[in-house]
């Protein structure tokens, strides 16, 4: 899916990506890359509850898509150039595309969107609620290619606000 959308995967230098099924995980799933200097060499962990009594595809697949997009992001940026809010807004968007269900974490932080397009604090919580922004931009722009464009620009050294507005236009042109 991501390859068909033009995303590249050049930074991964390790072997195949490992996916760990574990009971010892605070979140439902997680992409881990902090052990590696190259964030694209990480791995995914997912809670074992999604495999007990048979594979629960409807719950596990969207989480895997969410976490896999964190890997995709790391093929463009580094830990020092990441944007926590944009990263989590876009991963929640792709999770939503697969499941058709608003992620619980988005519902929990949806009021964050009312604080403005660009959050005052660059946190994952501010991104979870901005999944709606990514979905809205996809509708008015006609595709979600602006996400890839923003990652290319940010990965090339452009600051995040400029990377996003270059890909979407000024918020004053589309914000309602």
PDB file of C-alpha atoms in Angstrom:
ATOM      1  CA  UNK A   1       0.000   0.000   0.000  1.00  0.00           C
ATOM      2  CA  UNK A   2       2.677   2.507   1.011  1.00  0.00           C
ATOM      3  CA  UNK A   3       4.976   1.499  -1.855  1.00  0.00           C
ATOM      4  CA  UNK A   4       2.090   2.034  -4.281  1.00  0.00           C
ATOM      5  CA  UNK A   5       1.705   5.555  -2.880  1.00  0.00           C
ATOM      6  CA  UNK A   6       5.342   6.347  -3.690  1.00  0.00           C
ATOM      7  CA  UNK A   7       6.908   6.018  -0.249  1.00  0.00           C
ATOM      8  CA  UNK A   8      10.539   4.888  -0.183  1.00  0.00           C
ATOM      9  CA  UNK A   9      12.244   2.471   2.181  1.00  0.00           C
ATOM     10  CA  UNK A  10      15.913   3.244   1.582  1.00  0.00           C
ATOM     11  CA  UNK A  11      17.086   3.724   5.173  1.00  0.00           C
ATOM     12  CA  UNK A  12      16.447   0.237   6.509  1.00  0.00           C
ATOM     13  CA  UNK A  13      19.751  -1.618   6.738  1.00  0.00           C
ATOM     14  CA  UNK A  14      18.753  -4.467   9.075  1.00  0.00           C
ATOM     15  CA  UNK A  15      17.126  -7.721   7.988  1.00  0.00           C
ATOM     16  CA  UNK A  16      13.391  -8.262   7.855  1.00  0.00           C
ATOM     17  CA  UNK A  17      11.269  -6.359  10.350  1.00  0.00           C
ATOM     18  CA  UNK A  18      10.462  -8.348  13.453  1.00  0.00           C
ATOM     19  CA  UNK A  19       6.971  -8.250  14.896  1.00  0.00           C
ATOM     20  CA  UNK A  20       6.767  -9.354  18.508  1.00  0.00           C
ATOM     21  CA  UNK A  21       3.565 -10.639  20.055  1.00  0.00           C
ATOM     22  CA  UNK A  22       3.790  -9.991  23.767  1.00  0.00           C
ATOM     23  CA  UNK A  23       1.796  -9.715  26.960  1.00  0.00           C
ATOM     24  CA  UNK A  24       4.178  -7.123  28.418  1.00  0.00           C
ATOM     25  CA  UNK A  25       3.096  -4.062  26.483  1.00  0.00           C
ATOM     26  CA  UNK A  26       1.428  -0.997  27.957  1.00  0.00           C
ATOM     27  CA  UNK A  27      -0.088   0.160  24.643  1.00  0.00           C
ATOM     28  CA  UNK A  28      -1.994  -2.065  22.236  1.00  0.00           C
ATOM     29  CA  UNK A  29       0.925  -1.896  19.790  1.00  0.00           C
ATOM     30  CA  UNK A  30       4.193  -0.007  19.442  1.00  0.00           C
ATOM     31  CA  UNK A  31       6.953   0.739  16.948  1.00  0.00           C
ATOM     32  CA  UNK A  32      10.335   0.657  18.668  1.00  0.00           C
ATOM     33  CA  UNK A  33      13.417   2.212  17.156  1.00  0.00           C
ATOM     34  CA  UNK A  34      15.227   3.851  20.068  1.00  0.00           C
ATOM     35  CA  UNK A  35      17.783   1.050  20.302  1.00  0.00           C
ATOM     36  CA  UNK A  36      19.050   1.864  16.834  1.00  0.00           C
ATOM     37  CA  UNK A  37      20.778   4.945  15.503  1.00  0.00           C
ATOM     38  CA  UNK A  38      18.763   4.457  12.311  1.00  0.00           C
ATOM     39  CA  UNK A  39      15.082   4.651  13.236  1.00  0.00           C
ATOM     40  CA  UNK A  40      14.091   2.657  10.161  1.00  0.00           C
ATOM     41  CA  UNK A  41      15.753  -0.407  11.697  1.00  0.00           C
ATOM     42  CA  UNK A  42      13.125  -0.776  14.393  1.00  0.00           C
ATOM     43  CA  UNK A  43      10.524  -3.433  15.143  1.00  0.00           C
ATOM     44  CA  UNK A  44       6.825  -3.675  15.969  1.00  0.00           C
ATOM     45  CA  UNK A  45       5.322  -5.120  19.130  1.00  0.00           C
ATOM     46  CA  UNK A  46       1.652  -5.960  19.496  1.00  0.00           C
ATOM     47  CA  UNK A  47      -0.292  -7.279  22.461  1.00  0.00           C
ATOM     48  CA  UNK A  48      -0.950 -11.016  22.476  1.00  0.00           C
ATOM     49  CA  UNK A  49      -4.659 -10.476  23.224  1.00  0.00           C
ATOM     50  CA  UNK A  50      -5.246  -9.926  19.488  1.00  0.00           C
ATOM     51  CA  UNK A  51      -4.177 -13.510  18.805  1.00  0.00           C
ATOM     52  CA  UNK A  52      -5.838 -15.334  21.678  1.00  0.00           C
ATOM     53  CA  UNK A  53      -8.664 -17.584  20.509  1.00  0.00           C
ATOM     54  CA  UNK A  54      -7.637 -16.964  16.889  1.00  0.00           C
ATOM     55  CA  UNK A  55      -6.254 -14.013  14.980  1.00  0.00           C
ATOM     56  CA  UNK A  56      -8.452 -10.943  15.489  1.00  0.00           C
ATOM     57  CA  UNK A  57      -7.715  -9.275  12.172  1.00  0.00           C
ATOM     58  CA  UNK A  58     -10.237  -6.441  12.537  1.00  0.00           C
ATOM     59  CA  UNK A  59      -8.412  -5.221  15.656  1.00  0.00           C
ATOM     60  CA  UNK A  60      -4.811  -6.181  14.918  1.00  0.00           C
ATOM     61  CA  UNK A  61      -4.493  -5.098  11.271  1.00  0.00           C
ATOM     62  CA  UNK A  62      -5.282  -1.386  11.822  1.00  0.00           C
ATOM     63  CA  UNK A  63      -2.807  -1.274  14.717  1.00  0.00           C
ATOM     64  CA  UNK A  64      -0.149  -2.900  12.553  1.00  0.00           C
ATOM     65  CA  UNK A  65      -0.792  -0.346   9.769  1.00  0.00           C
ATOM     66  CA  UNK A  66      -0.489   2.450  12.359  1.00  0.00           C
ATOM     67  CA  UNK A  67       2.814   1.157  13.724  1.00  0.00           C
ATOM     68  CA  UNK A  68       4.174   0.304  10.288  1.00  0.00           C
ATOM     69  CA  UNK A  69       3.651   3.901   9.197  1.00  0.00           C
ATOM     70  CA  UNK A  70       5.961   4.971  12.046  1.00  0.00           C
ATOM     71  CA  UNK A  71       8.581   2.836  10.287  1.00  0.00           C
ATOM     72  CA  UNK A  72       7.730   4.484   6.949  1.00  0.00           C
ATOM     73  CA  UNK A  73       8.183   7.914   8.545  1.00  0.00           C
ATOM     74  CA  UNK A  74      11.644   6.960   9.779  1.00  0.00           C
ATOM     75  CA  UNK A  75      12.710   6.399   6.174  1.00  0.00           C
ATOM     76  CA  UNK A  76      12.425  10.176   5.697  1.00  0.00           C
ATOM     77  CA  UNK A  77      13.250  11.740   9.049  1.00  0.00           C
ATOM     78  CA  UNK A  78      15.382  11.026  12.085  1.00  0.00           C
ATOM     79  CA  UNK A  79      14.553  11.031  15.774  1.00  0.00           C
ATOM     80  CA  UNK A  80      15.914  14.573  15.981  1.00  0.00           C
ATOM     81  CA  UNK A  81      13.776  15.829  13.063  1.00  0.00           C
ATOM     82  CA  UNK A  82      10.527  14.087  13.932  1.00  0.00           C
ATOM     83  CA  UNK A  83       7.245  15.931  14.505  1.00  0.00           C
ATOM     84  CA  UNK A  84       5.344  14.011  17.176  1.00  0.00           C
ATOM     85  CA  UNK A  85       1.994  15.619  16.421  1.00  0.00           C
ATOM     86  CA  UNK A  86       2.180  15.158  12.627  1.00  0.00           C
ATOM     87  CA  UNK A  87       3.603  11.637  13.007  1.00  0.00           C
ATOM     88  CA  UNK A  88       0.720  10.483  15.188  1.00  0.00           C
ATOM     89  CA  UNK A  89      -1.955  12.381  13.265  1.00  0.00           C
ATOM     90  CA  UNK A  90      -0.886  10.586  10.080  1.00  0.00           C
ATOM     91  CA  UNK A  91      -0.513   7.143  11.660  1.00  0.00           C
ATOM     92  CA  UNK A  92      -4.008   7.453  13.146  1.00  0.00           C
ATOM     93  CA  UNK A  93      -5.274   8.521   9.714  1.00  0.00           C
ATOM     94  CA  UNK A  94      -3.884   5.386   8.055  1.00  0.00           C
ATOM     95  CA  UNK A  95      -5.219   3.232  10.901  1.00  0.00           C
ATOM     96  CA  UNK A  96      -8.653   4.771  10.271  1.00  0.00           C
ATOM     97  CA  UNK A  97      -8.373   4.093   6.516  1.00  0.00           C
ATOM     98  CA  UNK A  98      -7.884   0.393   7.174  1.00  0.00           C
ATOM     99  CA  UNK A  99     -10.490  -0.079   9.887  1.00  0.00           C
ATOM    100  CA  UNK A 100     -13.124   2.502   8.996  1.00  0.00           C
ATOM    101  CA  UNK A 101     -13.374   3.124  12.751  1.00  0.00           C
ATOM    102  CA  UNK A 102     -12.095   6.248  14.483  1.00  0.00           C
ATOM    103  CA  UNK A 103      -9.190   5.082  16.695  1.00  0.00           C
ATOM    104  CA  UNK A 104      -9.939   5.191  20.426  1.00  0.00           C
ATOM    105  CA  UNK A 105      -6.866   7.352  20.995  1.00  0.00           C
ATOM    106  CA  UNK A 106      -8.225   9.888  18.487  1.00  0.00           C
ATOM    107  CA  UNK A 107     -11.547  10.006  20.294  1.00  0.00           C
ATOM    108  CA  UNK A 108      -9.737  10.500  23.600  1.00  0.00           C
ATOM    109  CA  UNK A 109      -7.901  13.593  22.317  1.00  0.00           C
ATOM    110  CA  UNK A 110     -10.298  14.946  19.688  1.00  0.00           C
ATOM    111  CA  UNK A 111     -10.777  18.266  21.514  1.00  0.00           C
ATOM    112  CA  UNK A 112      -7.103  19.044  20.854  1.00  0.00           C
ATOM    113  CA  UNK A 113      -8.120  19.979  17.294  1.00  0.00           C
ATOM    114  CA  UNK A 114      -9.958  23.021  18.613  1.00  0.00           C
ATOM    115  CA  UNK A 115      -6.646  24.487  19.797  1.00  0.00           C
ATOM    116  CA  UNK A 116      -5.639  25.234  16.187  1.00  0.00           C
ATOM    117  CA  UNK A 117      -4.164  23.605  13.129  1.00  0.00           C
ATOM    118  CA  UNK A 118      -0.607  23.711  14.444  1.00  0.00           C
ATOM    119  CA  UNK A 119      -0.486  22.731  18.122  1.00  0.00           C
ATOM    120  CA  UNK A 120       1.322  24.862  20.682  1.00  0.00           C
ATOM    121  CA  UNK A 121       3.092  21.720  21.938  1.00  0.00           C
ATOM    122  CA  UNK A 122       4.606  19.120  19.633  1.00  0.00           C
ATOM    123  CA  UNK A 123       3.227  16.021  21.391  1.00  0.00           C
ATOM    124  CA  UNK A 124       1.697  12.735  20.306  1.00  0.00           C
ATOM    125  CA  UNK A 125      -1.511  13.632  22.174  1.00  0.00           C
ATOM    126  CA  UNK A 126      -1.867  16.740  20.021  1.00  0.00           C
ATOM    127  CA  UNK A 127      -1.451  14.543  16.966  1.00  0.00           C
ATOM    128  CA  UNK A 128      -3.972  11.871  17.929  1.00  0.00           C
ATOM    129  CA  UNK A 129      -6.793  14.417  17.914  1.00  0.00           C
ATOM    130  CA  UNK A 130      -5.600  15.935  14.642  1.00  0.00           C
ATOM    131  CA  UNK A 131      -6.324  12.747  12.712  1.00  0.00           C
ATOM    132  CA  UNK A 132      -9.504  14.582  11.716  1.00  0.00           C
ATOM    133  CA  UNK A 133      -7.356  17.337  10.188  1.00  0.00           C
ATOM    134  CA  UNK A 134      -5.456  14.821   8.059  1.00  0.00           C
ATOM    135  CA  UNK A 135      -8.720  13.233   6.920  1.00  0.00           C
ATOM    136  CA  UNK A 136     -10.176  16.663   6.097  1.00  0.00           C
ATOM    137  CA  UNK A 137      -7.087  17.692   4.120  1.00  0.00           C
ATOM    138  CA  UNK A 138      -7.249  14.444   2.184  1.00  0.00           C
ATOM    139  CA  UNK A 139     -10.813  15.266   1.160  1.00  0.00           C
ATOM    140  CA  UNK A 140     -10.218  18.860   0.111  1.00  0.00           C
ATOM    141  CA  UNK A 141      -6.882  18.122  -1.612  1.00  0.00           C
ATOM    142  CA  UNK A 142      -8.192  14.993  -3.343  1.00  0.00           C
ATOM    143  CA  UNK A 143      -5.515  12.635  -2.010  1.00  0.00           C
ATOM    144  CA  UNK A 144      -3.246  11.966   0.933  1.00  0.00           C
ATOM    145  CA  UNK A 145      -0.068  12.562  -1.094  1.00  0.00           C
ATOM    146  CA  UNK A 146       0.538  15.769   0.880  1.00  0.00           C
ATOM    147  CA  UNK A 147       1.651  13.523   3.767  1.00  0.00           C
ATOM    148  CA  UNK A 148       4.466  12.033   1.703  1.00  0.00           C
ATOM    149  CA  UNK A 149       5.370  15.472   0.338  1.00  0.00           C
ATOM    150  CA  UNK A 150       5.653  16.875   3.871  1.00  0.00           C
ATOM    151  CA  UNK A 151       7.918  14.006   4.926  1.00  0.00           C
ATOM    152  CA  UNK A 152      10.159  14.485   1.898  1.00  0.00           C
ATOM    153  CA  UNK A 153      10.511  18.199   2.642  1.00  0.00           C
ATOM    154  CA  UNK A 154      11.050  17.755   6.390  1.00  0.00           C
ATOM    155  CA  UNK A 155      13.563  14.990   5.720  1.00  0.00           C
ATOM    156  CA  UNK A 156      15.467  17.393   3.481  1.00  0.00           C
ATOM    157  CA  UNK A 157      15.778  19.953   6.277  1.00  0.00           C
ATOM    158  CA  UNK A 158      12.666  22.094   5.821  1.00  0.00           C
ATOM    159  CA  UNK A 159      11.014  23.054   9.099  1.00  0.00           C
ATOM    160  CA  UNK A 160       7.758  21.189   9.743  1.00  0.00           C
ATOM    161  CA  UNK A 161       5.339  24.098   9.471  1.00  0.00           C
ATOM    162  CA  UNK A 162       6.790  25.079   6.097  1.00  0.00           C
ATOM    163  CA  UNK A 163       6.879  21.447   4.927  1.00  0.00           C
ATOM    164  CA  UNK A 164       3.201  21.013   5.780  1.00  0.00           C
ATOM    165  CA  UNK A 165       2.019  24.340   4.346  1.00  0.00           C
ATOM    166  CA  UNK A 166       4.050  23.802   1.166  1.00  0.00           C
ATOM    167  CA  UNK A 167       2.230  20.471   0.755  1.00  0.00           C
ATOM    168  CA  UNK A 168      -1.261  21.700   1.715  1.00  0.00           C
ATOM    169  CA  UNK A 169      -1.364  25.449   1.222  1.00  0.00           C
ATOM    170  CA  UNK A 170      -1.771  28.015   3.983  1.00  0.00           C
ATOM    171  CA  UNK A 171      -4.270  27.013   6.663  1.00  0.00           C
ATOM    172  CA  UNK A 172      -6.111  30.294   6.083  1.00  0.00           C
ATOM    173  CA  UNK A 173      -6.925  28.998   2.571  1.00  0.00           C
ATOM    174  CA  UNK A 174      -8.616  25.809   3.760  1.00  0.00           C
ATOM    175  CA  UNK A 175      -9.286  25.928   7.506  1.00  0.00           C
ATOM    176  CA  UNK A 176     -12.947  26.087   8.552  1.00  0.00           C
TER     177      UNK A 176
END
